Amino acid sequence: MNIQENISLKNYNTFGIHVNAKRFISIDSLYSLQQLLKSEKDIFLISGGSNMLLTKDIEKLVVHLNLKGISIDRENENDIYITVNAGENWHEFVLWCVSENYGGIENLSLIPGNVGTCPIQNIGAYGVEVKDTINRVEAIDIETRKLVSFSNDDCKFGYRNSIFKNIAKDKYIITSVCFQLTKKDHKLTTSYGAIEAEFSSKNIKNPTIKNVSDAVIAIRNSKLPDPKKIGNSGSFFKNPVISKSKFEEIQKDFPNIPSYKVSDTEIKVPAGWLIEQCGFKGKSYGNYGVHEKQALVLVNYGNATGIEIYELAQNIQKTIKNTFSIDLEIEVNII
Ligand code: EPU
């Protein structure tokens, strides 16, 4: 086993934060992962590093999960079942599906990170969540080193949530995900305003999954920073769900507040809007700040520390609480 010492994790997290890993190993097969777990159970997993803010050096053994490979399990006239190993890059997989005309995840184009982490937070964008295409999730039980298979129901998916964020947290290592995608009669989700606007500006009347993917890429590029250029972790906070009565109270002072109905009694409001109202949008604090085009995204312009960004996040939470009496929940894992 090739365990390295004192490795910077700067290139292993999309925020681009430097912290030191005392011990580090990159794992590229199921067998070597199972072998490693014989002697090392107290590990810190890193895959695409797209949903974490590192605030301190890591004392545990850092295991970089680099399992690659895509295989077609089975298919019928309408659907195809594809198993993708955890270390495959998410966006490259989406582009491959689009090029093969496999439908279901085109709205999730350009989301940073790897396939193995997509079920954990149930990634979602432009009206689609990955849970709608996940058939099974395979994982290694860290304690027993055995492979366990989770059905879609087992995963208990919710908005940016799953069993892997709750009771199964730190118990399993996701090794592959099996997706069920469509081969024809794709169910396109294009009702999201920005997608419709893209189509009408390009005069697209009968969109294909490639058109949807291209539109999402154009929209994301226009307002979300590319982590290769500016360190970030996508949405830093969840969009809060509040009671209808609280929403109506806020609406009296802020008649333009955007909202999405969750149920007859609950309303989801965009955290980005709340943060913008409090004057944080585009604010720069030297090395870090709030993105100028989407206030939900905190950014590392250079050599910011995780602590600096975390303090900014706490400051935002406090301000939102004081202004709107809303608790903003952090979506990114703070390490
Ligand atoms: N808004 C503002 N100011 C901002 C940002 C947004 O006023 O700075 C307003 C917009 O004008 C719009 C509303 O908030 O009325 C919603 O904005 P947007 O469509 O950009 O979506 P979002 O709710 O802010 C969510 C996801 C994103 C996903 C988009 C598109 C969460 C936490 N975030 O953002 O996911 O791309 O919808 O579907 O649910 C991510 O998770 O990393 C991510 C980027």
Short mmCIF file of C-alpha atoms and ligand atoms in Angstrom, two decimals:
data_model
loop_
_atom_site.label_atom_id
_atom_site.label_comp_id
_atom_site.label_asym_id
_atom_site.label_seq_id
_atom_site.Cartn_x
_atom_site.Cartn_y
_atom_site.Cartn_z
CA MET A 1 0.00 0.00 0.00
CA ASN A 2 1.45 3.28 -1.13
CA ILE A 3 0.69 5.66 1.71
CA GLN A 4 2.24 9.10 1.15
CA GLU A 5 2.98 11.63 3.88
CA ASN A 6 2.25 15.34 4.19
CA ILE A 7 0.26 15.94 1.02
CA SER A 8 -1.53 19.23 0.31
CA LEU A 9 -5.24 18.69 -0.40
CA LYS A 10 -5.46 21.94 -2.46
CA ASN A 11 -5.92 20.04 -5.72
CA TYR A 12 -8.40 17.61 -4.21
CA ASN A 13 -11.17 20.05 -3.24
CA THR A 14 -13.04 22.39 -5.59
CA PHE A 15 -12.74 25.27 -3.09
CA GLY A 16 -8.98 25.00 -3.67
CA ILE A 17 -8.22 25.23 0.05
CA HIS A 18 -4.77 24.13 1.17
CA VAL A 19 -4.73 21.89 4.22
CA ASN A 20 -2.24 19.19 5.01
CA ALA A 21 -3.02 15.48 4.94
CA LYS A 22 -0.69 13.71 7.36
CA ARG A 23 -1.14 10.44 5.43
CA PHE A 24 -2.70 10.06 1.99
CA ILE A 25 -3.50 7.18 -0.34
CA SER A 26 -5.18 7.03 -3.73
CA ILE A 27 -7.27 3.89 -4.25
CA ASP A 28 -8.18 2.64 -7.72
CA SER A 29 -9.71 -0.80 -7.13
CA LEU A 30 -12.36 -2.36 -4.93
CA TYR A 31 -9.86 -5.00 -3.91
CA SER A 32 -7.28 -2.52 -2.65
CA LEU A 33 -10.01 -0.61 -0.78
CA GLN A 34 -11.09 -3.81 0.98
CA GLN A 35 -7.46 -4.65 1.76
CA LEU A 36 -6.85 -1.17 3.16
CA LEU A 37 -9.91 -1.40 5.43
CA LYS A 38 -8.40 -4.47 7.11
CA SER A 39 -5.91 -2.25 8.88
CA GLU A 40 -7.36 1.28 8.55
CA LYS A 41 -10.90 2.06 9.66
CA ASP A 42 -10.54 5.64 10.85
CA ILE A 43 -10.28 7.22 7.43
CA PHE A 44 -11.21 10.50 5.74
CA LEU A 45 -12.65 9.98 2.27
CA ILE A 46 -12.18 12.41 -0.55
CA SER A 47 -13.55 11.91 -4.03
CA GLY A 48 -14.33 14.91 -6.24
CA GLY A 49 -14.00 17.20 -3.20
CA SER A 50 -16.88 19.31 -4.49
CA ASN A 51 -19.06 19.51 -1.42
CA MET A 52 -16.65 20.25 1.41
CA LEU A 53 -14.97 23.18 3.10
CA LEU A 54 -11.68 22.15 4.70
CA THR A 55 -10.95 24.21 7.79
CA LYS A 56 -8.12 22.20 9.31
CA ASP A 57 -5.31 19.73 8.61
CA ILE A 58 -6.47 16.13 8.40
CA GLU A 59 -4.97 13.79 10.96
CA LYS A 60 -6.80 10.67 9.73
CA LEU A 61 -5.61 8.70 6.72
CA VAL A 62 -7.00 10.52 3.65
CA VAL A 63 -8.33 8.03 1.10
CA HIS A 64 -8.73 9.45 -2.39
CA LEU A 65 -11.37 7.29 -4.05
CA ASN A 66 -10.32 6.93 -7.67
CA LEU A 67 -12.47 4.00 -8.82
CA LYS A 68 -13.00 4.29 -12.59
CA GLY A 69 -15.16 2.44 -15.09
CA ILE A 70 -18.57 2.48 -16.71
CA SER A 71 -20.50 -0.66 -17.68
CA ILE A 72 -23.88 -1.36 -19.20
CA ASP A 73 -25.75 -3.87 -17.01
CA ARG A 74 -28.82 -4.48 -19.12
CA GLU A 75 -31.22 -2.76 -21.43
CA ASN A 76 -34.65 -3.15 -22.94
CA GLU A 77 -36.43 -1.30 -25.69
CA ASN A 78 -36.96 1.83 -23.58
CA ASP A 79 -34.42 1.88 -20.76
CA ILE A 80 -30.77 1.24 -20.12
CA TYR A 81 -29.14 0.40 -16.77
CA ILE A 82 -25.60 1.72 -16.44
CA THR A 83 -23.27 1.13 -13.51
CA VAL A 84 -20.70 3.85 -12.98
CA ASN A 85 -17.81 3.60 -10.55
CA ALA A 86 -17.55 6.26 -7.85
CA GLY A 87 -14.44 8.03 -9.13
CA GLU A 88 -15.82 8.90 -12.57
CA ASN A 89 -16.26 12.64 -13.11
CA TRP A 90 -19.98 13.51 -13.01
CA HIS A 91 -20.07 16.00 -15.88
CA GLU A 92 -18.04 13.78 -18.21
CA PHE A 93 -20.51 10.97 -17.51
CA VAL A 94 -23.44 13.31 -18.30
CA LEU A 95 -21.80 14.37 -21.58
CA TRP A 96 -21.21 10.72 -22.52
CA CYS A 97 -24.90 9.91 -21.85
CA VAL A 98 -26.00 12.87 -23.94
CA SER A 99 -23.73 11.78 -26.81
CA GLU A 100 -25.19 8.23 -26.60
CA ASN A 101 -28.74 9.66 -26.41
CA TYR A 102 -29.43 8.28 -22.93
CA GLY A 103 -31.88 10.62 -21.21
CA GLY A 104 -32.56 11.60 -17.61
CA ILE A 105 -29.57 13.54 -16.31
CA GLU A 106 -29.07 16.21 -18.99
CA ASN A 107 -30.39 18.94 -16.61
CA LEU A 108 -27.57 18.02 -14.25
CA SER A 109 -24.84 19.00 -16.72
CA LEU A 110 -21.77 20.79 -15.38
CA ILE A 111 -22.35 19.97 -11.71
CA PRO A 112 -18.89 19.56 -10.19
CA GLY A 113 -17.82 16.40 -8.40
CA ASN A 114 -17.74 12.66 -8.98
CA VAL A 115 -20.43 10.05 -9.52
CA GLY A 116 -19.93 8.45 -6.09
CA THR A 117 -21.01 11.55 -4.22
CA CYS A 118 -24.07 12.42 -6.32
CA PRO A 119 -26.46 10.27 -4.22
CA ILE A 120 -25.19 11.63 -0.88
CA GLN A 121 -26.65 15.10 -1.36
CA ASN A 122 -29.08 14.04 -4.11
CA ILE A 123 -27.70 16.65 -6.53
CA GLY A 124 -30.33 18.67 -8.30
CA ALA A 125 -30.71 21.53 -10.74
CA TYR A 126 -33.25 23.00 -13.16
CA GLY A 127 -36.16 20.88 -12.00
CA VAL A 128 -34.38 17.51 -11.87
CA GLU A 129 -32.87 15.58 -8.98
CA VAL A 130 -30.51 12.67 -9.48
CA LYS A 131 -32.72 10.42 -7.31
CA ASP A 132 -35.14 10.12 -10.23
CA THR A 133 -32.56 8.15 -12.23
CA ILE A 134 -30.80 6.17 -9.51
CA ASN A 135 -31.63 2.46 -9.54
CA ARG A 136 -29.14 1.18 -6.97
CA VAL A 137 -26.15 2.39 -4.97
CA GLU A 138 -23.36 -0.04 -4.08
CA ALA A 139 -21.20 0.67 -1.07
CA ILE A 140 -18.64 -1.00 1.15
CA ASP A 141 -19.54 -1.35 4.79
CA ILE A 142 -16.42 0.04 6.50
CA GLU A 143 -16.83 -2.26 9.50
CA THR A 144 -17.43 -5.59 7.72
CA ARG A 145 -15.68 -4.72 4.39
CA LYS A 146 -18.62 -6.32 2.57
CA LEU A 147 -20.39 -4.84 -0.44
CA VAL A 148 -23.92 -3.66 0.32
CA SER A 149 -26.52 -2.73 -2.26
CA PHE A 150 -29.06 0.05 -1.59
CA SER A 151 -32.26 0.31 -3.62
CA ASN A 152 -33.60 3.75 -4.48
CA ASP A 153 -36.06 3.47 -1.57
CA ASP A 154 -33.29 2.43 0.84
CA CYS A 155 -31.47 5.68 0.06
CA LYS A 156 -34.34 7.79 1.53
CA PHE A 157 -33.72 10.65 -0.84
CA GLY A 158 -34.96 14.17 -0.06
CA TYR A 159 -34.05 17.71 -1.11
CA ARG A 160 -30.22 17.73 -0.96
CA ASN A 161 -30.51 14.79 1.41
CA SER A 162 -30.21 10.99 1.69
CA ILE A 163 -29.50 8.24 4.20
CA PHE A 164 -25.78 8.81 3.51
CA LYS A 165 -26.04 12.23 5.17
CA ASN A 166 -27.83 10.80 8.20
CA ILE A 167 -27.86 7.33 9.73
CA ALA A 168 -25.51 5.80 7.13
CA LYS A 169 -23.00 8.65 7.43
CA ASP A 170 -19.39 7.48 7.89
CA LYS A 171 -20.52 3.85 7.82
CA TYR A 172 -20.24 3.19 4.09
CA ILE A 173 -18.04 4.05 1.15
CA ILE A 174 -20.08 4.41 -2.03
CA THR A 175 -18.25 2.47 -4.74
CA SER A 176 -20.67 2.63 -7.68
CA VAL A 177 -24.07 3.92 -8.73
CA CYS A 178 -26.46 2.22 -11.16
CA PHE A 179 -28.57 4.63 -13.22
CA GLN A 180 -31.75 3.84 -15.13
CA LEU A 181 -31.86 6.11 -18.19
CA THR A 182 -34.19 6.36 -21.14
CA LYS A 183 -33.21 5.33 -24.68
CA LYS A 184 -36.21 6.93 -26.38
CA ASP A 185 -39.32 8.99 -25.57
CA HIS A 186 -37.16 11.02 -23.17
CA LYS A 187 -39.07 12.94 -20.51
CA LEU A 188 -37.55 16.38 -20.85
CA THR A 189 -37.85 18.89 -18.00
CA THR A 190 -37.70 22.28 -19.64
CA SER A 191 -40.22 24.32 -17.67
CA TYR A 192 -37.49 26.12 -15.70
CA GLY A 193 -37.62 29.77 -16.79
CA ALA A 194 -33.98 30.12 -17.78
CA ILE A 195 -34.12 26.98 -19.97
CA GLU A 196 -37.22 28.25 -21.76
CA ALA A 197 -35.50 31.59 -22.32
CA GLU A 198 -32.44 29.84 -23.82
CA PHE A 199 -34.66 27.86 -26.21
CA SER A 200 -36.65 30.84 -27.36
CA SER A 201 -33.49 32.92 -27.93
CA LYS A 202 -32.16 30.09 -30.12
CA ASN A 203 -35.57 29.39 -31.68
CA ILE A 204 -35.55 25.75 -30.52
CA LYS A 205 -39.08 24.31 -30.78
CA ASN A 206 -38.62 20.54 -30.29
CA PRO A 207 -35.67 20.22 -27.96
CA THR A 208 -33.46 17.14 -27.70
CA ILE A 209 -31.54 16.07 -24.62
CA LYS A 210 -28.46 17.66 -26.25
CA ASN A 211 -30.35 20.98 -26.50
CA VAL A 212 -31.26 20.74 -22.79
CA SER A 213 -27.70 19.94 -21.79
CA ASP A 214 -26.32 22.80 -23.92
CA ALA A 215 -28.87 25.22 -22.43
CA VAL A 216 -27.99 24.19 -18.86
CA ILE A 217 -24.28 24.55 -19.60
CA ALA A 218 -24.87 28.05 -21.01
CA ILE A 219 -26.99 29.08 -17.99
CA ARG A 220 -24.54 27.69 -15.45
CA ASN A 221 -21.58 29.28 -17.24
CA SER A 222 -23.36 32.63 -17.18
CA LYS A 223 -23.89 32.72 -13.42
CA LEU A 224 -21.89 30.06 -11.60
CA PRO A 225 -18.11 30.28 -11.24
CA ASP A 226 -15.96 27.54 -12.79
CA PRO A 227 -14.17 25.87 -9.85
CA LYS A 228 -11.09 25.40 -12.05
CA LYS A 229 -10.80 29.20 -12.20
CA ILE A 230 -12.40 30.39 -8.94
CA GLY A 231 -12.55 27.98 -6.00
CA ASN A 232 -16.10 27.24 -4.85
CA SER A 233 -18.44 24.49 -3.81
CA GLY A 234 -21.65 25.42 -5.62
CA SER A 235 -24.56 26.37 -3.39
CA PHE A 236 -23.13 26.89 0.07
CA PHE A 237 -26.55 26.95 1.77
CA LYS A 238 -29.80 25.05 1.28
CA ASN A 239 -32.85 26.97 0.19
CA PRO A 240 -34.84 27.26 3.45
CA VAL A 241 -38.36 25.94 3.79
CA ILE A 242 -40.52 28.21 5.97
CA SER A 243 -44.13 28.23 7.13
CA LYS A 244 -46.70 29.93 4.96
CA SER A 245 -47.52 32.34 7.79
CA LYS A 246 -43.88 33.40 8.18
CA PHE A 247 -43.63 33.83 4.42
CA GLU A 248 -46.67 36.11 4.36
CA GLU A 249 -45.16 38.14 7.19
CA ILE A 250 -41.92 38.67 5.21
CA GLN A 251 -43.91 39.40 2.06
CA LYS A 252 -45.42 42.46 3.72
CA ASP A 253 -41.97 44.11 3.86
CA PHE A 254 -40.54 42.42 0.74
CA PRO A 255 -43.36 42.05 -1.79
CA ASN A 256 -40.96 40.76 -4.48
CA ILE A 257 -39.69 37.75 -2.52
CA PRO A 258 -39.52 34.74 -4.90
CA SER A 259 -40.98 31.46 -3.63
CA TYR A 260 -41.81 27.86 -4.49
CA LYS A 261 -44.75 26.06 -2.92
CA VAL A 262 -43.68 22.93 -1.02
CA SER A 263 -47.06 22.07 0.53
CA ASP A 264 -50.22 23.87 1.61
CA THR A 265 -48.42 25.08 4.73
CA GLU A 266 -44.79 25.35 3.61
CA ILE A 267 -42.90 27.58 1.19
CA LYS A 268 -39.31 27.33 -0.06
CA VAL A 269 -37.49 30.62 -0.56
CA PRO A 270 -34.22 31.06 -2.47
CA ALA A 271 -31.32 31.59 -0.09
CA GLY A 272 -29.52 33.50 -2.86
CA TRP A 273 -32.26 36.13 -2.84
CA LEU A 274 -32.19 36.48 0.97
CA ILE A 275 -28.41 36.88 0.93
CA GLU A 276 -28.58 39.44 -1.86
CA GLN A 277 -31.19 41.49 0.09
CA CYS A 278 -28.71 41.66 2.97
CA GLY A 279 -26.09 43.24 0.72
CA PHE A 280 -23.62 40.36 0.52
CA LYS A 281 -23.84 39.63 -3.19
CA GLY A 282 -20.53 40.32 -4.95
CA LYS A 283 -18.81 41.34 -1.70
CA SER A 284 -15.11 40.61 -1.72
CA TYR A 285 -12.98 40.30 1.41
CA GLY A 286 -9.62 40.06 -0.32
CA ASN A 287 -9.02 36.39 -0.88
CA TYR A 288 -12.63 35.30 -0.59
CA GLY A 289 -16.17 36.53 -0.95
CA VAL A 290 -19.70 36.07 -2.23
CA HIS A 291 -20.05 35.43 -5.95
CA GLU A 292 -21.17 38.47 -7.93
CA LYS A 293 -23.78 36.64 -10.02
CA GLN A 294 -25.19 34.11 -7.52
CA ALA A 295 -25.17 35.03 -3.84
CA LEU A 296 -25.62 31.39 -2.79
CA VAL A 297 -22.06 30.63 -3.85
CA LEU A 298 -19.09 31.54 -1.65
CA VAL A 299 -15.77 31.78 -3.45
CA ASN A 300 -12.06 31.49 -2.81
CA TYR A 301 -10.26 34.02 -5.02
CA GLY A 302 -6.80 32.91 -4.00
CA ASN A 303 -5.30 31.66 -0.82
CA ALA A 304 -8.25 31.93 1.52
CA THR A 305 -8.40 29.60 4.48
CA GLY A 306 -11.42 27.42 5.19
CA ILE A 307 -11.86 29.24 8.49
CA GLU A 308 -12.17 32.62 6.76
CA ILE A 309 -14.88 31.28 4.46
CA TYR A 310 -16.64 29.54 7.34
CA GLU A 311 -16.65 32.79 9.34
CA LEU A 312 -18.18 34.60 6.37
CA ALA A 313 -20.85 31.89 6.16
CA GLN A 314 -21.64 32.31 9.87
CA ASN A 315 -21.83 36.07 9.44
CA ILE A 316 -24.32 35.56 6.59
CA GLN A 317 -26.37 33.15 8.72
CA LYS A 318 -26.49 35.66 11.58
CA THR A 319 -27.54 38.51 9.29
CA ILE A 320 -30.30 36.44 7.66
CA LYS A 321 -31.54 35.42 11.08
CA ASN A 322 -31.65 39.05 12.26
CA THR A 323 -33.29 40.34 9.09
CA PHE A 324 -35.77 37.59 8.23
CA SER A 325 -35.85 35.33 11.34
CA ILE A 326 -34.85 32.46 9.06
CA ASP A 327 -32.22 29.82 9.89
CA LEU A 328 -30.03 29.24 6.85
CA GLU A 329 -28.67 25.71 6.81
CA ILE A 330 -25.20 25.13 5.40
CA GLU A 331 -25.28 22.56 2.59
CA VAL A 332 -21.54 22.00 2.24
CA ASN A 333 -19.75 19.67 4.70
CA ILE A 334 -17.58 21.67 7.07
CA ILE A 335 -14.50 19.66 7.93
N1 EPU B 1 -31.68 34.94 -6.70
C1 EPU B 1 -31.40 36.23 -6.31
N2 EPU B 1 -30.10 36.56 -6.06
C2 EPU B 1 -29.09 35.66 -6.18
C3 EPU B 1 -29.38 34.34 -6.56
C4 EPU B 1 -30.70 34.00 -6.82
O1 EPU B 1 -32.29 37.08 -6.20
O2 EPU B 1 -27.94 36.05 -5.95
C5 EPU B 1 -33.07 34.60 -7.03
C6 EPU B 1 -33.24 34.41 -8.54
O3 EPU B 1 -33.53 35.61 -9.18
C7 EPU B 1 -34.40 33.45 -8.62
C8 EPU B 1 -34.21 32.60 -7.38
O4 EPU B 1 -33.39 33.33 -6.48
O5 EPU B 1 -35.63 34.15 -8.49
C9 EPU B 1 -33.63 31.23 -7.67
O6 EPU B 1 -32.33 31.36 -8.24
P1 EPU B 1 -31.64 30.20 -9.12
O7 EPU B 1 -32.55 29.85 -10.23
O8 EPU B 1 -30.27 30.66 -9.46
O9 EPU B 1 -31.63 28.94 -8.18
P2 EPU B 1 -31.27 28.73 -6.65
O10 EPU B 1 -32.52 28.37 -5.93
O11 EPU B 1 -30.51 29.89 -6.13
C10 EPU B 1 -30.89 26.17 -6.87
C11 EPU B 1 -29.85 25.15 -6.53
C12 EPU B 1 -28.69 25.23 -7.51
C13 EPU B 1 -29.24 24.96 -8.90
C14 EPU B 1 -30.32 26.00 -9.20
C15 EPU B 1 -31.00 25.76 -10.52
C16 EPU B 1 -30.00 24.84 -4.12
C17 EPU B 1 -29.35 25.04 -2.80
N3 EPU B 1 -29.35 25.36 -5.17
O12 EPU B 1 -30.31 27.45 -6.70
O13 EPU B 1 -27.78 24.18 -7.18
O14 EPU B 1 -28.22 25.01 -9.89
O15 EPU B 1 -31.36 25.95 -8.19
O16 EPU B 1 -31.87 24.69 -10.43
O17 EPU B 1 -31.05 24.20 -4.19
C18 EPU B 1 -25.74 23.60 -6.13
O18 EPU B 1 -26.40 22.86 -5.40
O19 EPU B 1 -24.49 23.66 -6.04
C19 EPU B 1 -26.42 24.44 -7.11
C20 EPU B 1 -25.79 25.36 -7.82
#
